[in-house]
Amino acid sequence: MTTDIWTMQDDDDDDRDGGAGVKLETRTKTRKPPLYKVLILNDDYTPMEFVVHVLERFFGMTHAQAFDLMLTVHKKGVAVVGVFTHEIAETKVALVMDFAQRHQHPLQCTMEKE
């Protein structure tokens, strides 16, 4: 995002023609990109061990972390797996969905803006 600031400057050399110069200053402000939560949804068919494997493989969790999160999904119906920029979240959702489909499991993975 850029912000333009207009300033008037009087220069002694310009006084003889009565004009004032206009100077444009540009300041750049960077914004953090919006973040997205990646969610795993519970279903009655996907084996728990498959969910644990997905969490380890695509989200870099240890077996213990993945097992605990899988139980959260099982008990609550949904859990946040991680928070990422849009492109990374989108890629992770696509990878999980493709992996689940290739293994014939109905596991659902979605993303939503934080």
Tab-separated table of N, CA, C and O in Angstrom:
chain	number	residue	atom	x	y	z
A	1	MET	N	0.853	-1.167	0.000
A	1	MET	CA	0.000	0.000	0.000
A	1	MET	C	0.894	1.222	0.000
A	1	MET	O	1.856	1.295	0.739
A	2	THR	N	0.592	2.206	-0.835
A	2	THR	CA	1.376	3.432	-0.845
A	2	THR	C	0.484	4.597	-0.476
A	2	THR	O	-0.703	4.612	-0.762
A	3	THR	N	1.079	5.557	0.174
A	3	THR	CA	0.381	6.775	0.558
A	3	THR	C	1.114	7.930	-0.090
A	3	THR	O	2.319	8.065	0.066
A	4	ASP	N	0.376	8.728	-0.831
A	4	ASP	CA	0.979	9.889	-1.476
A	4	ASP	C	0.744	11.120	-0.617
A	4	ASP	O	-0.357	11.353	-0.137
A	5	ILE	N	1.793	11.891	-0.423
A	5	ILE	CA	1.705	13.113	0.368
A	5	ILE	C	2.148	14.262	-0.531
A	5	ILE	O	3.249	14.254	-1.064
A	6	TRP	N	1.267	15.225	-0.673
A	6	TRP	CA	1.580	16.378	-1.500
A	6	TRP	C	2.067	17.498	-0.597
A	6	TRP	O	1.442	17.794	0.410
A	7	THR	N	3.170	18.111	-0.965
A	7	THR	CA	3.667	19.242	-0.190
A	7	THR	C	3.963	20.384	-1.143
A	7	THR	O	4.360	20.179	-2.284
A	8	MET	N	3.747	21.555	-0.636
A	8	MET	CA	4.081	22.748	-1.420
A	8	MET	C	5.456	23.200	-0.969
A	8	MET	O	5.748	23.225	0.223
A	9	GLN	N	6.301	23.529	-1.904
A	9	GLN	CA	7.602	24.019	-1.507
A	9	GLN	C	7.869	25.333	-2.232
A	9	GLN	O	7.574	25.483	-3.406
A	10	ASP	N	8.347	26.285	-1.470
A	10	ASP	CA	8.715	27.569	-2.043
A	10	ASP	C	10.214	27.563	-2.234
A	10	ASP	O	10.976	27.336	-1.309
A	11	ASP	N	10.607	27.798	-3.431
A	11	ASP	CA	12.032	27.839	-3.738
A	11	ASP	C	12.362	29.282	-4.122
A	11	ASP	O	11.628	29.918	-4.877
A	12	ASP	N	13.448	29.833	-3.585
A	12	ASP	CA	13.815	31.220	-3.868
A	12	ASP	C	13.969	31.475	-5.353
A	12	ASP	O	13.650	32.552	-5.834
A	13	ASP	N	14.415	30.479	-6.109
A	13	ASP	CA	14.601	30.668	-7.553
A	13	ASP	C	13.265	30.790	-8.267
A	13	ASP	O	13.174	31.440	-9.298
A	14	ASP	N	12.205	30.168	-7.723
A	14	ASP	CA	10.905	30.218	-8.375
A	14	ASP	C	10.133	31.478	-8.022
A	14	ASP	O	9.112	31.756	-8.634
A	15	ASP	N	10.593	32.271	-7.015
A	15	ASP	CA	9.863	33.460	-6.592
A	15	ASP	C	9.770	34.515	-7.688
A	15	ASP	O	8.807	35.242	-7.752
A	16	ARG	N	10.757	34.548	-8.549
A	16	ARG	CA	10.701	35.609	-9.558
A	16	ARG	C	9.583	35.391	-10.569
A	16	ARG	O	9.075	36.331	-11.138
A	17	ASP	N	9.148	34.123	-10.774
A	17	ASP	CA	8.014	33.923	-11.675
A	17	ASP	C	6.714	33.698	-10.903
A	17	ASP	O	5.668	33.456	-11.494
A	18	GLY	N	6.780	33.779	-9.539
A	18	GLY	CA	5.577	33.696	-8.718
A	18	GLY	C	5.034	32.296	-8.540
A	18	GLY	O	3.978	32.120	-7.955
A	19	GLY	N	5.715	31.295	-9.038
A	19	GLY	CA	5.187	29.922	-8.947
A	19	GLY	C	5.729	29.169	-7.744
A	19	GLY	O	6.752	29.504	-7.181
A	20	ALA	N	4.983	28.196	-7.353
A	20	ALA	CA	5.430	27.301	-6.273
A	20	ALA	C	5.465	25.892	-6.835
A	20	ALA	O	4.567	25.483	-7.561
A	21	GLY	N	6.488	25.160	-6.499
A	21	GLY	CA	6.609	23.790	-6.994
A	21	GLY	C	5.809	22.828	-6.125
A	21	GLY	O	5.521	23.097	-4.972
A	22	VAL	N	5.420	21.704	-6.693
A	22	VAL	CA	4.717	20.666	-5.965
A	22	VAL	C	5.613	19.431	-5.956
A	22	VAL	O	6.080	18.992	-6.992
A	23	LYS	N	5.838	18.909	-4.775
A	23	LYS	CA	6.700	17.751	-4.636
A	23	LYS	C	5.843	16.579	-4.164
A	23	LYS	O	5.008	16.726	-3.287
A	24	LEU	N	6.059	15.430	-4.746
A	24	LEU	CA	5.332	14.235	-4.369
A	24	LEU	C	6.258	13.326	-3.571
A	24	LEU	O	7.312	12.937	-4.044
A	25	GLU	N	5.855	13.048	-2.328
A	25	GLU	CA	6.589	12.118	-1.476
A	25	GLU	C	5.782	10.842	-1.399
A	25	GLU	O	4.583	10.881	-1.182
A	26	THR	N	6.418	9.712	-1.579
A	26	THR	CA	5.715	8.435	-1.496
A	26	THR	C	6.293	7.623	-0.358
A	26	THR	O	7.493	7.403	-0.295
A	27	ARG	N	5.412	7.203	0.515
A	27	ARG	CA	5.805	6.336	1.617
A	27	ARG	C	5.136	4.982	1.406
A	27	ARG	O	3.944	4.915	1.133
A	28	THR	N	5.886	3.939	1.575
A	28	THR	CA	5.341	2.603	1.392
A	28	THR	C	5.075	1.970	2.747
A	28	THR	O	5.951	1.935	3.594
A	29	LYS	N	3.844	1.512	2.916
A	29	LYS	CA	3.470	0.787	4.123
A	29	LYS	C	3.184	-0.643	3.701
A	29	LYS	O	2.387	-0.879	2.805
A	30	THR	N	3.824	-1.589	4.348
A	30	THR	CA	3.546	-2.981	4.025
A	30	THR	C	2.551	-3.535	5.034
A	30	THR	O	2.590	-3.201	6.210
A	31	ARG	N	1.657	-4.332	4.528
A	31	ARG	CA	0.659	-4.979	5.370
A	31	ARG	C	0.946	-6.462	5.403
A	31	ARG	O	1.356	-7.042	4.408
A	32	LYS	N	0.695	-7.071	6.545
A	32	LYS	CA	0.814	-8.517	6.622
A	32	LYS	C	-0.322	-9.125	5.815
A	32	LYS	O	-1.449	-8.620	5.841
A	33	PRO	N	-0.038	-10.219	5.102
A	33	PRO	CA	-1.118	-10.833	4.321
A	33	PRO	C	-2.162	-11.448	5.251
A	33	PRO	O	-1.837	-11.859	6.369
A	34	PRO	N	-3.408	-11.515	4.797
A	34	PRO	CA	-4.436	-12.134	5.634
A	34	PRO	C	-4.129	-13.615	5.832
A	34	PRO	O	-3.557	-14.261	4.956
A	35	LEU	N	-4.507	-14.138	6.978
A	35	LEU	CA	-4.230	-15.533	7.288
A	35	LEU	C	-5.506	-16.357	7.207
A	35	LEU	O	-6.610	-15.845	7.395
A	36	TYR	N	-5.319	-17.636	6.927
A	36	TYR	CA	-6.430	-18.562	6.762
A	36	TYR	C	-6.219	-19.790	7.629
A	36	TYR	O	-5.122	-20.335	7.698
A	37	LYS	N	-7.294	-20.224	8.292
A	37	LYS	CA	-7.258	-21.426	9.103
A	37	LYS	C	-7.539	-22.625	8.198
A	37	LYS	O	-8.465	-22.585	7.387
A	38	VAL	N	-6.751	-23.673	8.346
A	38	VAL	CA	-7.013	-24.930	7.653
A	38	VAL	C	-7.701	-25.845	8.665
A	38	VAL	O	-7.214	-26.015	9.785
A	39	LEU	N	-8.844	-26.385	8.265
A	39	LEU	CA	-9.676	-27.201	9.150
A	39	LEU	C	-9.810	-28.621	8.624
A	39	LEU	O	-9.941	-28.833	7.410
A	40	ILE	N	-9.793	-29.576	9.534
A	40	ILE	CA	-10.089	-30.972	9.206
A	40	ILE	C	-11.449	-31.279	9.812
A	40	ILE	O	-11.711	-30.949	10.977
A	41	LEU	N	-12.322	-31.913	9.016
A	41	LEU	CA	-13.675	-32.229	9.460
A	41	LEU	C	-13.804	-33.722	9.732
A	41	LEU	O	-13.230	-34.548	9.029
A	42	ASN	N	-14.577	-34.045	10.729
A	42	ASN	CA	-14.807	-35.443	11.085
A	42	ASN	C	-15.807	-36.080	10.126
A	42	ASN	O	-16.695	-35.414	9.593
A	43	ASP	N	-15.648	-37.363	9.902
A	43	ASP	CA	-16.649	-38.152	9.184
A	43	ASP	C	-16.673	-39.534	9.828
A	43	ASP	O	-15.826	-39.864	10.650
A	44	ASP	N	-17.650	-40.338	9.463
A	44	ASP	CA	-17.813	-41.648	10.087
A	44	ASP	C	-17.062	-42.762	9.370
A	44	ASP	O	-17.176	-43.927	9.766
A	45	TYR	N	-16.295	-42.435	8.340
A	45	TYR	CA	-15.700	-43.487	7.516
A	45	TYR	C	-14.176	-43.467	7.458
A	45	TYR	O	-13.561	-44.519	7.319
A	46	THR	N	-13.565	-42.315	7.530
A	46	THR	CA	-12.107	-42.222	7.417
A	46	THR	C	-11.469	-42.798	8.685
A	46	THR	O	-11.792	-42.363	9.791
A	47	PRO	N	-10.563	-43.755	8.528
A	47	PRO	CA	-9.908	-44.333	9.708
A	47	PRO	C	-9.078	-43.295	10.461
A	47	PRO	O	-8.464	-42.410	9.864
A	48	MET	N	-9.064	-43.438	11.776
A	48	MET	CA	-8.328	-42.497	12.613
A	48	MET	C	-6.840	-42.495	12.268
A	48	MET	O	-6.209	-41.438	12.259
A	49	GLU	N	-6.284	-43.643	11.989
A	49	GLU	CA	-4.855	-43.719	11.652
A	49	GLU	C	-4.540	-42.983	10.354
A	49	GLU	O	-3.458	-42.427	10.191
A	50	PHE	N	-5.487	-42.967	9.419
A	50	PHE	CA	-5.282	-42.224	8.179
A	50	PHE	C	-5.208	-40.733	8.474
A	50	PHE	O	-4.362	-40.019	7.927
A	51	VAL	N	-6.078	-40.253	9.345
A	51	VAL	CA	-6.073	-38.826	9.729
A	51	VAL	C	-4.745	-38.488	10.399
A	51	VAL	O	-4.132	-37.455	10.105
A	52	VAL	N	-4.279	-39.354	11.289
A	52	VAL	CA	-2.987	-39.144	11.949
A	52	VAL	C	-1.877	-39.067	10.900
A	52	VAL	O	-1.026	-38.166	10.952
A	53	HIS	N	-1.912	-39.961	9.937
A	53	HIS	CA	-0.899	-39.961	8.872
A	53	HIS	C	-0.933	-38.652	8.072
A	53	HIS	O	0.116	-38.068	7.768
A	54	VAL	N	-2.121	-38.174	7.747
A	54	VAL	CA	-2.277	-36.910	7.007
A	54	VAL	C	-1.683	-35.748	7.805
A	54	VAL	O	-0.957	-34.910	7.256
A	55	LEU	N	-1.975	-35.703	9.084
A	55	LEU	CA	-1.477	-34.610	9.930
A	55	LEU	C	0.053	-34.642	10.040
A	55	LEU	O	0.701	-33.595	10.025
A	56	GLU	N	0.612	-35.817	10.116
A	56	GLU	CA	2.068	-35.941	10.166
A	56	GLU	C	2.692	-35.543	8.831
A	56	GLU	O	3.660	-34.781	8.785
A	57	ARG	N	2.121	-36.051	7.762
A	57	ARG	CA	2.707	-35.860	6.429
A	57	ARG	C	2.584	-34.436	5.902
A	57	ARG	O	3.541	-33.877	5.384
A	58	PHE	N	1.408	-33.840	6.020
A	58	PHE	CA	1.165	-32.538	5.386
A	58	PHE	C	1.299	-31.345	6.334
A	58	PHE	O	1.387	-30.203	5.882
A	59	PHE	N	1.310	-31.610	7.639
A	59	PHE	CA	1.375	-30.505	8.590
A	59	PHE	C	2.559	-30.608	9.542
A	59	PHE	O	2.672	-29.829	10.478
A	60	GLY	N	3.431	-31.588	9.307
A	60	GLY	CA	4.682	-31.702	10.045
A	60	GLY	C	4.534	-31.973	11.527
A	60	GLY	O	5.394	-31.586	12.315
A	61	MET	N	3.452	-32.613	11.913
A	61	MET	CA	3.231	-32.892	13.331
A	61	MET	C	3.944	-34.177	13.742
A	61	MET	O	4.139	-35.080	12.925
A	62	THR	N	4.279	-34.241	15.015
A	62	THR	CA	4.784	-35.501	15.564
A	62	THR	C	3.601	-36.459	15.672
A	62	THR	O	2.428	-36.039	15.580
A	63	HIS	N	3.901	-37.718	15.908
A	63	HIS	CA	2.822	-38.700	16.043
A	63	HIS	C	1.908	-38.336	17.210
A	63	HIS	O	0.677	-38.413	17.089
A	64	ALA	N	2.493	-37.916	18.324
A	64	ALA	CA	1.694	-37.552	19.506
A	64	ALA	C	0.802	-36.342	19.227
A	64	ALA	O	-0.385	-36.328	19.596
A	65	GLN	N	1.352	-35.316	18.560
A	65	GLN	CA	0.551	-34.125	18.223
A	65	GLN	C	-0.588	-34.495	17.282
A	65	GLN	O	-1.727	-34.051	17.460
A	66	ALA	N	-0.270	-35.297	16.270
A	66	ALA	CA	-1.274	-35.702	15.285
A	66	ALA	C	-2.372	-36.540	15.938
A	66	ALA	O	-3.560	-36.357	15.639
A	67	PHE	N	-1.991	-37.424	16.833
A	67	PHE	CA	-2.971	-38.265	17.520
A	67	PHE	C	-3.906	-37.410	18.376
A	67	PHE	O	-5.131	-37.600	18.348
A	68	ASP	N	-3.352	-36.467	19.120
A	68	ASP	CA	-4.178	-35.579	19.948
A	68	ASP	C	-5.142	-34.753	19.107
A	68	ASP	O	-6.319	-34.592	19.463
A	69	LEU	N	-4.660	-34.222	17.988
A	69	LEU	CA	-5.530	-33.415	17.128
A	69	LEU	C	-6.603	-34.281	16.466
A	69	LEU	O	-7.752	-33.856	16.329
A	70	MET	N	-6.234	-35.492	16.084
A	70	MET	CA	-7.215	-36.416	15.504
A	70	MET	C	-8.334	-36.685	16.511
A	70	MET	O	-9.517	-36.719	16.145
A	71	LEU	N	-7.985	-36.842	17.779
A	71	LEU	CA	-9.018	-37.059	18.808
A	71	LEU	C	-9.908	-35.833	18.968
A	71	LEU	O	-11.125	-35.960	19.188
A	72	THR	N	-9.334	-34.643	18.842
A	72	THR	CA	-10.126	-33.408	18.897
A	72	THR	C	-11.126	-33.382	17.742
A	72	THR	O	-12.307	-33.063	17.942
A	73	VAL	N	-10.665	-33.729	16.552
A	73	VAL	CA	-11.556	-33.780	15.385
A	73	VAL	C	-12.659	-34.806	15.634
A	73	VAL	O	-13.836	-34.551	15.370
A	74	HIS	N	-12.284	-35.952	16.151
A	74	HIS	CA	-13.247	-37.039	16.402
A	74	HIS	C	-14.311	-36.615	17.425
A	74	HIS	O	-15.496	-36.893	17.237
A	75	LYS	N	-13.897	-35.929	18.469
A	75	LYS	CA	-14.829	-35.547	19.543
A	75	LYS	C	-15.644	-34.296	19.224
A	75	LYS	O	-16.829	-34.213	19.531
A	76	LYS	N	-14.999	-33.297	18.605
A	76	LYS	CA	-15.671	-32.009	18.365
A	76	LYS	C	-16.220	-31.860	16.953
A	76	LYS	O	-16.980	-30.939	16.680
A	77	GLY	N	-15.783	-32.725	16.046
A	77	GLY	CA	-16.288	-32.672	14.673
A	77	GLY	C	-15.433	-31.851	13.728
A	77	GLY	O	-15.538	-31.980	12.517
A	78	VAL	N	-14.581	-31.001	14.277
A	78	VAL	CA	-13.718	-30.155	13.448
A	78	VAL	C	-12.568	-29.654	14.316
A	78	VAL	O	-12.721	-29.520	15.537
A	79	ALA	N	-11.438	-29.387	13.682
A	79	ALA	CA	-10.308	-28.800	14.401
A	79	ALA	C	-9.456	-27.993	13.438
A	79	ALA	O	-9.355	-28.314	12.245
A	80	VAL	N	-8.847	-26.946	13.964
A	80	VAL	CA	-7.911	-26.137	13.184
A	80	VAL	C	-6.580	-26.869	13.172
A	80	VAL	O	-6.032	-27.214	14.220
A	81	VAL	N	-6.075	-27.119	11.976
A	81	VAL	CA	-4.816	-27.844	11.811
A	81	VAL	C	-3.635	-26.878	11.751
A	81	VAL	O	-2.530	-27.213	12.144
A	82	GLY	N	-3.885	-25.684	11.236
A	82	GLY	CA	-2.831	-24.684	11.135
A	82	GLY	C	-3.376	-23.397	10.566
A	82	GLY	O	-4.504	-23.351	10.062
A	83	VAL	N	-2.571	-22.351	10.630
A	83	VAL	CA	-2.942	-21.034	10.106
A	83	VAL	C	-1.831	-20.605	9.154
A	83	VAL	O	-0.658	-20.601	9.523
A	84	PHE	N	-2.222	-20.244	7.925
A	84	PHE	CA	-1.260	-19.978	6.863
A	84	PHE	C	-1.731	-18.812	5.995
A	84	PHE	O	-2.881	-18.404	6.068
A	85	THR	N	-0.837	-18.343	5.126
A	85	THR	CA	-1.247	-17.381	4.106
A	85	THR	C	-2.185	-18.104	3.137
A	85	THR	O	-2.246	-19.340	3.118
A	86	HIS	N	-2.889	-17.345	2.333
A	86	HIS	CA	-3.898	-17.912	1.434
A	86	HIS	C	-3.325	-18.998	0.529
A	86	HIS	O	-3.889	-20.086	0.411
A	87	GLU	N	-2.201	-18.723	-0.103
A	87	GLU	CA	-1.640	-19.671	-1.063
A	87	GLU	C	-1.210	-20.968	-0.391
A	87	GLU	O	-1.438	-22.061	-0.920
A	88	ILE	N	-0.593	-20.861	0.771
A	88	ILE	CA	-0.145	-22.067	1.473
A	88	ILE	C	-1.347	-22.859	1.972
A	88	ILE	O	-1.398	-24.087	1.829
A	89	ALA	N	-2.336	-22.178	2.536
A	89	ALA	CA	-3.544	-22.862	3.013
A	89	ALA	C	-4.249	-23.570	1.865
A	89	ALA	O	-4.658	-24.735	1.993
A	90	GLU	N	-4.375	-22.888	0.753
A	90	GLU	CA	-5.037	-23.456	-0.421
A	90	GLU	C	-4.303	-24.703	-0.920
A	90	GLU	O	-4.926	-25.715	-1.258
A	91	THR	N	-2.979	-24.637	-0.927
A	91	THR	CA	-2.171	-25.774	-1.372
A	91	THR	C	-2.327	-26.953	-0.420
A	91	THR	O	-2.495	-28.094	-0.860
A	92	LYS	N	-2.291	-26.693	0.870
A	92	LYS	CA	-2.426	-27.778	1.850
A	92	LYS	C	-3.794	-28.440	1.746
A	92	LYS	O	-3.898	-29.665	1.796
A	93	VAL	N	-4.847	-27.655	1.593
A	93	VAL	CA	-6.190	-28.215	1.438
A	93	VAL	C	-6.238	-29.102	0.189
A	93	VAL	O	-6.745	-30.231	0.237
A	94	ALA	N	-5.696	-28.621	-0.911
A	94	ALA	CA	-5.705	-29.397	-2.160
A	94	ALA	C	-4.912	-30.695	-2.005
A	94	ALA	O	-5.353	-31.759	-2.477
A	95	LEU	N	-3.758	-30.631	-1.356
A	95	LEU	CA	-2.941	-31.834	-1.164
A	95	LEU	C	-3.667	-32.869	-0.301
A	95	LEU	O	-3.676	-34.060	-0.632
A	96	VAL	N	-4.276	-32.418	0.778
A	96	VAL	CA	-4.996	-33.338	1.663
A	96	VAL	C	-6.187	-33.954	0.942
A	96	VAL	O	-6.406	-35.176	1.005
A	97	MET	N	-6.962	-33.130	0.238
A	97	MET	CA	-8.140	-33.638	-0.467
A	97	MET	C	-7.746	-34.644	-1.550
A	97	MET	O	-8.381	-35.691	-1.699
A	98	ASP	N	-6.694	-34.337	-2.285
A	98	ASP	CA	-6.223	-35.247	-3.333
A	98	ASP	C	-5.737	-36.566	-2.721
A	98	ASP	O	-6.066	-37.648	-3.215
A	99	PHE	N	-4.969	-36.480	-1.644
A	99	PHE	CA	-4.445	-37.667	-0.969
A	99	PHE	C	-5.593	-38.538	-0.450
A	99	PHE	O	-5.577	-39.767	-0.608
A	100	ALA	N	-6.598	-37.913	0.159
A	100	ALA	CA	-7.746	-38.660	0.680
A	100	ALA	C	-8.521	-39.338	-0.448
A	100	ALA	O	-8.903	-40.511	-0.327
A	101	GLN	N	-8.719	-38.627	-1.540
A	101	GLN	CA	-9.449	-39.212	-2.673
A	101	GLN	C	-8.682	-40.381	-3.282
A	101	GLN	O	-9.270	-41.410	-3.623
A	102	ARG	N	-7.360	-40.227	-3.406
A	102	ARG	CA	-6.549	-41.313	-3.967
A	102	ARG	C	-6.580	-42.557	-3.088
A	102	ARG	O	-6.418	-43.663	-3.585
A	103	HIS	N	-6.815	-42.368	-1.797
A	103	HIS	CA	-6.905	-43.503	-0.880
A	103	HIS	C	-8.358	-43.867	-0.563
A	103	HIS	O	-8.624	-44.629	0.366
A	104	GLN	N	-9.266	-43.297	-1.327
A	104	GLN	CA	-10.704	-43.591	-1.252
A	104	GLN	C	-11.294	-43.351	0.141
A	104	GLN	O	-12.075	-44.132	0.656
A	105	HIS	N	-10.909	-42.222	0.722
A	105	HIS	CA	-11.470	-41.802	2.002
A	105	HIS	C	-12.206	-40.479	1.808
A	105	HIS	O	-11.745	-39.611	1.058
A	106	PRO	N	-13.334	-40.300	2.489
A	106	PRO	CA	-14.114	-39.063	2.329
A	106	PRO	C	-13.645	-37.909	3.222
A	106	PRO	O	-14.395	-36.956	3.438
A	107	LEU	N	-12.433	-37.962	3.717
A	107	LEU	CA	-11.913	-36.921	4.595
A	107	LEU	C	-12.063	-35.547	3.948
A	107	LEU	O	-11.737	-35.367	2.775
A	108	GLN	N	-12.547	-34.587	4.717
A	108	GLN	CA	-12.738	-33.229	4.221
A	108	GLN	C	-11.776	-32.277	4.926
A	108	GLN	O	-11.604	-32.331	6.138
A	109	CYS	N	-11.189	-31.402	4.125
A	109	CYS	CA	-10.274	-30.389	4.621
A	109	CYS	C	-10.698	-29.078	3.961
A	109	CYS	O	-10.896	-29.033	2.737
A	110	THR	N	-10.874	-28.035	4.758
A	110	THR	CA	-11.308	-26.748	4.222
A	110	THR	C	-10.444	-25.641	4.811
A	110	THR	O	-9.605	-25.876	5.679
A	111	MET	N	-10.687	-24.437	4.326
A	111	MET	CA	-9.998	-23.273	4.865
A	111	MET	C	-10.982	-22.136	5.023
A	111	MET	O	-11.982	-22.066	4.305
A	112	GLU	N	-10.702	-21.264	5.984
A	112	GLU	CA	-11.540	-20.080	6.168
A	112	GLU	C	-10.647	-18.950	6.680
A	112	GLU	O	-9.649	-19.178	7.357
A	113	LYS	N	-11.042	-17.738	6.343
A	113	LYS	CA	-10.271	-16.569	6.750
A	113	LYS	C	-10.298	-16.442	8.259
A	113	LYS	O	-11.325	-16.631	8.880
A	114	GLU	N	-9.137	-16.122	8.824
A	114	GLU	CA	-9.033	-15.999	10.282
A	114	GLU	C	-9.662	-14.712	10.763
A	114	GLU	O	-9.664	-13.696	10.158
